[in-house]
Tab-separated table of C-alpha atoms and ligand atoms in Angstrom:
chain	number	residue	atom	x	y	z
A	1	UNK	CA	-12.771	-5.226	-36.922
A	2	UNK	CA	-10.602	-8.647	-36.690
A	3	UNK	CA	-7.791	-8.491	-34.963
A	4	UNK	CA	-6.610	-5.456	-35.949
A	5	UNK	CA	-4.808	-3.809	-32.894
A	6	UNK	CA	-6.226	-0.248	-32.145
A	7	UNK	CA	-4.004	1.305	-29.693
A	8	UNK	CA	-0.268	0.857	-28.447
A	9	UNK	CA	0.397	0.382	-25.230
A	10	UNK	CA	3.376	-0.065	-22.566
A	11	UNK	CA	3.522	-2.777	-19.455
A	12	UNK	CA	5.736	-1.555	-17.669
A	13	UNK	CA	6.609	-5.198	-15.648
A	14	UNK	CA	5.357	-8.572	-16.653
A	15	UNK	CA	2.575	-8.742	-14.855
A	16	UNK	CA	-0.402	-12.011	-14.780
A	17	UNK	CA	-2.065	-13.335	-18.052
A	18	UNK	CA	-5.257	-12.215	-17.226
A	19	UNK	CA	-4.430	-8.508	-17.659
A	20	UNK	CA	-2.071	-9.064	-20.536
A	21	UNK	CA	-5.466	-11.029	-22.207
A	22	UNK	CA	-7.536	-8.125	-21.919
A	23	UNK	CA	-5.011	-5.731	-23.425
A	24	UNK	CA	-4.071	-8.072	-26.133
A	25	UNK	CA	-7.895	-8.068	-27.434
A	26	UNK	CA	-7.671	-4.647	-28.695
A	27	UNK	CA	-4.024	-3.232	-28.153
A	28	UNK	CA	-0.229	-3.841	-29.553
A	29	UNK	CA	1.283	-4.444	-26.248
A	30	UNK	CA	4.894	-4.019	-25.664
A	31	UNK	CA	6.107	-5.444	-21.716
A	32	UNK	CA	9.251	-4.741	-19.638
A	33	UNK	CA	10.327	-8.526	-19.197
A	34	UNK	CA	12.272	-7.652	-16.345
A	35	UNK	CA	12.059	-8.735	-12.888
A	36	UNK	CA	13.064	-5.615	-11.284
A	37	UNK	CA	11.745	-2.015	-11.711
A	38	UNK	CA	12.565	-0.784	-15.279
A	39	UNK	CA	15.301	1.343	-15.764
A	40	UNK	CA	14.215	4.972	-15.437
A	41	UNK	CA	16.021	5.684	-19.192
A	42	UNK	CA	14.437	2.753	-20.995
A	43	UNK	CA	10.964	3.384	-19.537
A	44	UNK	CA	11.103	7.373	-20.902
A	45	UNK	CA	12.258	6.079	-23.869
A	46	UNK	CA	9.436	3.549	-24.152
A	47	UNK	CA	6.466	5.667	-23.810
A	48	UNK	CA	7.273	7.935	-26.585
A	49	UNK	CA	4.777	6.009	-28.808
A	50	UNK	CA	2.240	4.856	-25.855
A	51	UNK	CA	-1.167	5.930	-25.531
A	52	UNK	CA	-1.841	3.961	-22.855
A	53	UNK	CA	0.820	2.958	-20.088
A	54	UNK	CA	-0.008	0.467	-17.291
A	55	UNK	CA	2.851	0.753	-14.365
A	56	UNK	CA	3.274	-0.357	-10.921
A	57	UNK	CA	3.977	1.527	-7.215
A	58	UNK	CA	8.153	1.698	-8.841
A	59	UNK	CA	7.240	3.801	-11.366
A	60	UNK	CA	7.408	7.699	-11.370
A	61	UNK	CA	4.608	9.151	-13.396
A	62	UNK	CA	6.253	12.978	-13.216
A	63	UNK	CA	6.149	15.800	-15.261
A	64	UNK	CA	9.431	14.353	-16.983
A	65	UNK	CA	7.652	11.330	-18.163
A	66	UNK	CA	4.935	12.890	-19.370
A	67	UNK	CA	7.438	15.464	-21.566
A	68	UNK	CA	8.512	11.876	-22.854
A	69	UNK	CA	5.267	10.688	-23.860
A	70	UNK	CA	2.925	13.003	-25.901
A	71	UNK	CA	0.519	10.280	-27.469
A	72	UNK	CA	-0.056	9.378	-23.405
A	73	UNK	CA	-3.975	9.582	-22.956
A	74	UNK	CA	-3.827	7.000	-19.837
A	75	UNK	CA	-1.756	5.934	-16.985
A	76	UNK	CA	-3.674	2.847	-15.205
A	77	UNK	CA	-1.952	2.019	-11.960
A	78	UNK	CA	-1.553	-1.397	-11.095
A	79	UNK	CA	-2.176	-0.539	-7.644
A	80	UNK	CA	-4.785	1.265	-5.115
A	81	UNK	CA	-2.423	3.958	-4.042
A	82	UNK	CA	-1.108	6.450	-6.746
A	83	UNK	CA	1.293	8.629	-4.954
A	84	UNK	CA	3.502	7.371	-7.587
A	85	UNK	CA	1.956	9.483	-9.617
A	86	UNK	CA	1.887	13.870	-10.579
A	87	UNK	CA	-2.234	13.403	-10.970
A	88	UNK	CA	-2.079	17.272	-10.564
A	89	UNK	CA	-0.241	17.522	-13.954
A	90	UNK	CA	-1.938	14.619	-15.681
A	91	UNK	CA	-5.079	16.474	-14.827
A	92	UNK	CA	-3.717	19.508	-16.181
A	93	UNK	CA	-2.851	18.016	-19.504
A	94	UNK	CA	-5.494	15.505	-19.586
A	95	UNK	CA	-4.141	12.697	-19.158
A	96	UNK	CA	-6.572	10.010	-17.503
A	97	UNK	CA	-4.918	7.792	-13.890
A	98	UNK	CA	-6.877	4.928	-13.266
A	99	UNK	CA	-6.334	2.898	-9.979
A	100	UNK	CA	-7.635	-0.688	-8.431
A	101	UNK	CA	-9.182	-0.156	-5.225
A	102	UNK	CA	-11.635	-2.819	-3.793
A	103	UNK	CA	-9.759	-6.203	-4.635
A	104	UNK	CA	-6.793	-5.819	-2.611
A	105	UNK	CA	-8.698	-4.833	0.490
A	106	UNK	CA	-9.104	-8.386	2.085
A	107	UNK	CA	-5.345	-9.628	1.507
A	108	UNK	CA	-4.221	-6.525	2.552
A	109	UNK	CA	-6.333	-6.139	5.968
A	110	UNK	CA	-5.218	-9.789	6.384
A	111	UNK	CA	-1.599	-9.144	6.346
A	112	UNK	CA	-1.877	-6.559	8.678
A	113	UNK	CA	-3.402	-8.392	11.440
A	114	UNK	CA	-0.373	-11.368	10.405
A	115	UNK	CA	1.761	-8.361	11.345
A	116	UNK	CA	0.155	-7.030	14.063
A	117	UNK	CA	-0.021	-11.047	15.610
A	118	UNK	CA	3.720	-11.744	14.472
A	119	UNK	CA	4.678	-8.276	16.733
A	120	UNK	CA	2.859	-9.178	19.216
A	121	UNK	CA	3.729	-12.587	20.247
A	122	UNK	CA	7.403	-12.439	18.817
A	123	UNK	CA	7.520	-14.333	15.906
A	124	UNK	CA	10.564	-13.698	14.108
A	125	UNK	CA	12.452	-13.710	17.365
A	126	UNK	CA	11.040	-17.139	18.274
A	127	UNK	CA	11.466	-18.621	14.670
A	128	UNK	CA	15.225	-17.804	14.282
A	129	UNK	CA	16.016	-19.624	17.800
A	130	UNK	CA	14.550	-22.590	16.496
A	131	UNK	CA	15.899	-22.068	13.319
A	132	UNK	CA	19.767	-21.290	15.417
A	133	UNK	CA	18.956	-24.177	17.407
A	134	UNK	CA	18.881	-22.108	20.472
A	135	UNK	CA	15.985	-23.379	21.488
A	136	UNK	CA	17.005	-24.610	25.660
A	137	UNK	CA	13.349	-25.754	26.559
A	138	UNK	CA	10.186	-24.083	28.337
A	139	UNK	CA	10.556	-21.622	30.588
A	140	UNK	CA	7.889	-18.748	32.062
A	141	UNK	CA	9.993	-16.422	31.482
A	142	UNK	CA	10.598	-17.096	27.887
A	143	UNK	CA	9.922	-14.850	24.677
A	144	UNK	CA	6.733	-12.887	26.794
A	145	UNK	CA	4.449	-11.203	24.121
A	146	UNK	CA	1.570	-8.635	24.681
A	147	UNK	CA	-1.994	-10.304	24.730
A	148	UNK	CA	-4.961	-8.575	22.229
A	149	UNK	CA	-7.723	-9.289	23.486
A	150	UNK	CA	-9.757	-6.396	25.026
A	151	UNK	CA	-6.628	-4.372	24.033
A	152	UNK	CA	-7.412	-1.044	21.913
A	153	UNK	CA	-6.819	-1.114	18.582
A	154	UNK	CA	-6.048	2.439	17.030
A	155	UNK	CA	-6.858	2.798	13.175
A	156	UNK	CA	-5.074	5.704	10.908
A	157	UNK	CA	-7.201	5.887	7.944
A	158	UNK	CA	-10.474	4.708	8.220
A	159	UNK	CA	-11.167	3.772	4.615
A	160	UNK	CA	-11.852	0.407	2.902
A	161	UNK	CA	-8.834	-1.616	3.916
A	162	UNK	CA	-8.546	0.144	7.747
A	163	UNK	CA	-12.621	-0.914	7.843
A	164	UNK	CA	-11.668	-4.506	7.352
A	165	UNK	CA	-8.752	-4.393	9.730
A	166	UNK	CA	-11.159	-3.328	12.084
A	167	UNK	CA	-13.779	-5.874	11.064
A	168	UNK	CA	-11.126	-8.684	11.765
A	169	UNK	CA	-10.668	-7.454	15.023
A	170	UNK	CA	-14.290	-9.006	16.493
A	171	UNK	CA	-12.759	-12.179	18.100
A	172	UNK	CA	-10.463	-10.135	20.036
A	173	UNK	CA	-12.931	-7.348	21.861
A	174	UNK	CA	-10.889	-5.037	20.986
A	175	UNK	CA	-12.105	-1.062	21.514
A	176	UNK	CA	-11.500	0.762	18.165
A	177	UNK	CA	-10.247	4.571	18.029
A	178	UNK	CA	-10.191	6.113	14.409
A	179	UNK	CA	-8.341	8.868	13.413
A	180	UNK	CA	-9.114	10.068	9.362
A	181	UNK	CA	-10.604	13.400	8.151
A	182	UNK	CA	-14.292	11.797	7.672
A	183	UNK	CA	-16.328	9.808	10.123
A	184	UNK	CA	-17.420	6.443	9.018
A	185	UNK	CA	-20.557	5.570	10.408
A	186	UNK	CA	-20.223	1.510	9.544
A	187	UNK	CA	-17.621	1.391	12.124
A	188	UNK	CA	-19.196	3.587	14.876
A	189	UNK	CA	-22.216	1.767	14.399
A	190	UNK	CA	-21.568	-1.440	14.268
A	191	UNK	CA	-18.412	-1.656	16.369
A	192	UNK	CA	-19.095	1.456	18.350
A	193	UNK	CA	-15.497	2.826	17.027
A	194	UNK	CA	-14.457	6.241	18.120
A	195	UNK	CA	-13.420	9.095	15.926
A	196	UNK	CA	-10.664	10.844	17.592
A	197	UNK	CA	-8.058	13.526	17.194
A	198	UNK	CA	-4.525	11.691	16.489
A	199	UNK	CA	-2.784	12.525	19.415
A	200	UNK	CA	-5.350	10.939	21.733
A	201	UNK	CA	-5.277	7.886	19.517
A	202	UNK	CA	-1.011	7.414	19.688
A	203	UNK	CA	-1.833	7.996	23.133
A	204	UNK	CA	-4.625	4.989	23.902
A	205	UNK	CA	-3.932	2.476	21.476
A	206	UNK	CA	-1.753	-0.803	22.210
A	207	UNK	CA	-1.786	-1.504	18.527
A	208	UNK	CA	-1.929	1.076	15.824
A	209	UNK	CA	-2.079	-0.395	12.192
A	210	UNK	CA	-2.044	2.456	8.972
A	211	UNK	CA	-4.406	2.815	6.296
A	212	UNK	CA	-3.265	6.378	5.030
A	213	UNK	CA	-2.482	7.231	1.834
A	214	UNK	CA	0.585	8.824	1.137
A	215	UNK	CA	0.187	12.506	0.531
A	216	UNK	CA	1.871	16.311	1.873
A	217	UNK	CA	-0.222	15.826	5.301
A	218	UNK	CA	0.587	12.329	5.809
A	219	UNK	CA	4.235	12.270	4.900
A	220	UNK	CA	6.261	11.743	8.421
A	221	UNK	CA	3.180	11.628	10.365
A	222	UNK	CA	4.725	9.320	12.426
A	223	UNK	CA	7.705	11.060	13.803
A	224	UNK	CA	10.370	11.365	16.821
A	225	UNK	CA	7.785	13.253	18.514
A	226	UNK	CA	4.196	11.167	17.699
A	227	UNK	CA	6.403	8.239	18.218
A	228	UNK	CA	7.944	9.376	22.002
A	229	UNK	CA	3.743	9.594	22.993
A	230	UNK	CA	3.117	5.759	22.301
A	231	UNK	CA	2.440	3.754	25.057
A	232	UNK	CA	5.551	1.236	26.066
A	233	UNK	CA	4.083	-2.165	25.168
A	234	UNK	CA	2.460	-0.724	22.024
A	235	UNK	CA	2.833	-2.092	18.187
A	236	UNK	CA	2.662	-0.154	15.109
A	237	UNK	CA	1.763	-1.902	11.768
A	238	UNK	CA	2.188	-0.362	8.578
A	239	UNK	CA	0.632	-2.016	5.544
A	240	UNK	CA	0.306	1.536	3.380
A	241	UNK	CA	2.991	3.428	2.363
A	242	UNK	CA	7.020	3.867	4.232
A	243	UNK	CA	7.432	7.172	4.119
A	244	UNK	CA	4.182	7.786	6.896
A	245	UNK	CA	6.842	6.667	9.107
A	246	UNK	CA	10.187	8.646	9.974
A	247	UNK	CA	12.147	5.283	9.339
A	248	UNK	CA	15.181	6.195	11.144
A	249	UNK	CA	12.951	7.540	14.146
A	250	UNK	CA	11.229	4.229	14.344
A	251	UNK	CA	14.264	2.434	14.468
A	252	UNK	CA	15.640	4.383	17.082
A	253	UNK	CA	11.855	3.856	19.289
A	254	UNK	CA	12.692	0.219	18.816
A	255	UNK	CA	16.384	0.823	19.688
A	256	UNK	CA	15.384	2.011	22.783
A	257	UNK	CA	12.381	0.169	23.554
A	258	UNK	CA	10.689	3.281	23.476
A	259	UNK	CA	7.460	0.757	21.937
A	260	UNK	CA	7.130	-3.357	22.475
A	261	UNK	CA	7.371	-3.419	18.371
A	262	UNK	CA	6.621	-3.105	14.713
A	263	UNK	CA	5.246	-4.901	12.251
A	264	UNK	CA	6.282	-3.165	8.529
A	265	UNK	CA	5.434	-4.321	5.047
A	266	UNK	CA	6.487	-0.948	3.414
A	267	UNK	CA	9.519	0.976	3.521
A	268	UNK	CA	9.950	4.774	3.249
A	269	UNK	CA	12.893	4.378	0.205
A	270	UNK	CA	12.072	0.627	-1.135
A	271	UNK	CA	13.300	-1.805	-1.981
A	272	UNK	CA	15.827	-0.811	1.199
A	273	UNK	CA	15.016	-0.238	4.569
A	274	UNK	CA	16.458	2.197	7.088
A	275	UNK	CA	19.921	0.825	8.460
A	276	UNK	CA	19.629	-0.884	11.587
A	277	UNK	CA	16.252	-2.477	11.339
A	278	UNK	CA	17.385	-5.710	10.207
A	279	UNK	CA	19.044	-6.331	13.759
A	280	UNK	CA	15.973	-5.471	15.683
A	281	UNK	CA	13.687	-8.783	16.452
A	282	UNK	CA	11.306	-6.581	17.742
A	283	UNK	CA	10.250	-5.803	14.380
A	284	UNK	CA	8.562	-7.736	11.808
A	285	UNK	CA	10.071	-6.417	8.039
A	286	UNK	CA	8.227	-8.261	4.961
A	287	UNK	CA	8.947	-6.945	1.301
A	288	UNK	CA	5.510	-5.022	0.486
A	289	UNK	CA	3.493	-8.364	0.059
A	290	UNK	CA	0.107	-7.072	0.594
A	291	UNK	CA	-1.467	-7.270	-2.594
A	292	UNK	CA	0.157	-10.428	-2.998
A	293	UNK	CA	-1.864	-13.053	-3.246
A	294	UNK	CA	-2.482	-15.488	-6.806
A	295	UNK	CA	-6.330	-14.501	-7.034
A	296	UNK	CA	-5.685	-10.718	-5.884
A	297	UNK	CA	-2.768	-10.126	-8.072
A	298	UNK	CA	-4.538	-11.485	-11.016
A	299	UNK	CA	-7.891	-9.108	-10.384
A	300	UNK	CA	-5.557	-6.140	-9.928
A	301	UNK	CA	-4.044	-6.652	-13.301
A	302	UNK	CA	-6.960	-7.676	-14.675
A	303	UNK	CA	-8.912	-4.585	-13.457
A	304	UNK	CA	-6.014	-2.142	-14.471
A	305	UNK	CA	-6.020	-3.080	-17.986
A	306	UNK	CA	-9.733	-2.717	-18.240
A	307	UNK	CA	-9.322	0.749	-16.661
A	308	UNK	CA	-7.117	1.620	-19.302
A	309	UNK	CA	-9.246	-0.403	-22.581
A	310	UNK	CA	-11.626	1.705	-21.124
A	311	UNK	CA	-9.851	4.901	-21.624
A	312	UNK	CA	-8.724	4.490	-24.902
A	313	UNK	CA	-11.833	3.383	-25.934
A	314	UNK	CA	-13.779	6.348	-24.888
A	315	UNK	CA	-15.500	4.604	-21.920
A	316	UNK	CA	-15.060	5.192	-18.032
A	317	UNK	CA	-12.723	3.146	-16.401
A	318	UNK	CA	-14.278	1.593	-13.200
A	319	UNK	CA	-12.074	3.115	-11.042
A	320	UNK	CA	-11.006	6.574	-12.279
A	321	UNK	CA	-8.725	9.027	-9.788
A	322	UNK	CA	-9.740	12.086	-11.822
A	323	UNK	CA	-12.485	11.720	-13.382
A	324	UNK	CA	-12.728	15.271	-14.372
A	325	UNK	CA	-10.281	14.002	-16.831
A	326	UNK	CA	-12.526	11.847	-18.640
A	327	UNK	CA	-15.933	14.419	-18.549
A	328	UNK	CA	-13.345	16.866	-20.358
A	329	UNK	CA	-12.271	14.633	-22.835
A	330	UNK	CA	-14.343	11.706	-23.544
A	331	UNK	CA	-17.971	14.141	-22.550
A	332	UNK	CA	-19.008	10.569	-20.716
B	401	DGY	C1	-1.174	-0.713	-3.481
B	401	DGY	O1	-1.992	-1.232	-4.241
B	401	DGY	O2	-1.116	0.500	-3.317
B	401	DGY	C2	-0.255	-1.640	-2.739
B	401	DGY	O3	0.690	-1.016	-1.989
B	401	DGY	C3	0.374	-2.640	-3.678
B	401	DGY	O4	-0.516	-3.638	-3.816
């Protein structure tokens, strides 16, 4: 067939090569050059041709986008969680969502434990006096953190990514409490985890790292109340989504020293962040970094756009959120 270019599809963000290459074999690709988040005007007015669109966490797949875009036979998520996303309706009108689980599972477990470490032995706090030149010399009374070891480590969301949190966690001896709907017998065999209710793991745990998609149930899980049953000296890292966490709640917990700290990568209305956390050393605020390594970033994009070749060409994507989709339309 040459090079003739089958199907058209939108990118909603430049994004790396390697997923641009794969789209390029087969579509006419049209890219968002910007830097930030595409304007929520020019992206409806940029899918009114598409038949395929891949998009990031900052864009809202809703009902009003999909009015905008009746060619749309695929949305491929550049990203494992697709809250972003009305998969409801796309189901409804048949519209495939395709996701990248897997890849980003180690760079995202590790960031959680750089979190979880920076919390605990007061990073930040120690980098800006050096960095202030406030630094007076030694003392034993100076910038005390909470040890890990043998310390119990609570998990919210036992899938892939809260698996390799906990599998990170050997050196340290650290118990391991679970809370998610299903049991996962990898981690209650092999590190004799425990699957408990949630209140009993806020309760135990001295560091409590989420692995939760974002969802109805999930939303504000962590609230006043959930947060007023932590222990003193405990640390809560969040690597999933913001909104699991009443943001202005957590900020007053750190206020008060209600909990030792926080270690936060995501934000509950990003890019900003609930006032009054940027004063508080006692928590650790990175801008949703991660995904964001060179070889995960590139597998993500490259596994997106095969997700969505796949679509278009009538084949399943490797990682489909509802598949039912697909049997319905492509009988594969
Ligand atoms: C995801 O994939 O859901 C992350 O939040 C971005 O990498």
């Amino acid at each position: 067939m040459g090079t003739e270019k089958k199907y058209k599809v939108f990118v909603s963000r430049q994004i790396p090569e390697t997923g641009l290459d794969v789209l390029r074999q087969k579509c006419e690709v049209e890219i968002y050059p910007g830097e930030q988040a595409i304007p929520r005007h020019l992206l409806l007015e940029k899918v009114k041709d598409a038949e395929g669109l891949l998009c990031l966490l900052s864009e809202k797949v809703d009902r009003e986008l999909f009015a905008h875009a009746p060619k749309l036979r695929v949305v491929s998520n550049c990203a494992v969680g697709y809250d972003n996303i009305d998969v409801e309706h796309a189901t409804r009108i048949g519209v495939a969502v395709t996701n990248t689980p897997g890849v980003l599972t180690d760079a995202t477990a590790d960031l959680s434990w750089t979190l979880l470490l920076a919390a605990a032995r007061r990073l930040i706090e120690g980098d800006h006096i050096m960095r202030h030149n406030k630094f007076t010399g030694w003392s034993p009374l100076f910038l005390l953190g909470q040890d890990i070891k043998g310390k119990t480590l609570g998990i919210l969301g036992a899938g892939r990514i809260g698996t390799a949190v906990v599998e990170r966690s050997v050196g340290w001896q650290m118990p391991v409490l679970y809370f998610d709907r299903r049991p996962n017998p990898y981690l209650e065999k092999t590190f004799a985890a425990r699957k408990v209710e949630l209140n009993e793991l806020i309760q135990q745990s001295d560091f409590i790292s989420i692995h939760l998609p974002l969802a109805a149930e999930t939303h504000h899980l962590i609230n006043e109340k959930v947060l007023s049953q932590m222990k003193k000296s405990a640390i809560i890292v969040n690597t999933s989504r913001g909104a699991i966490i009443d943001e202005n709640a957590l900020v007053k917990a750190l206020e008060n020293k209600q909990i030792a700290g926080a270690g936060l990568d995501v934000f509950e209305n990003e890019p900003a962040m609930a006032a009054g956390l940027e004063k508080l050393f006692n928590a650790v605020v990175i801008p949703h970094i991660g995904s964001a390594t060179i070889h995960t970033r590139g597998e993500m994009t490259r596994i997106a756009a095969k997700n969505l070749l796949n679509v278009l060409e009538g084949d399943p994507p490797e990682f489909a959120v509802n598949p039912e989709v697909l049997k319905k339309h492509f009988n594969k």
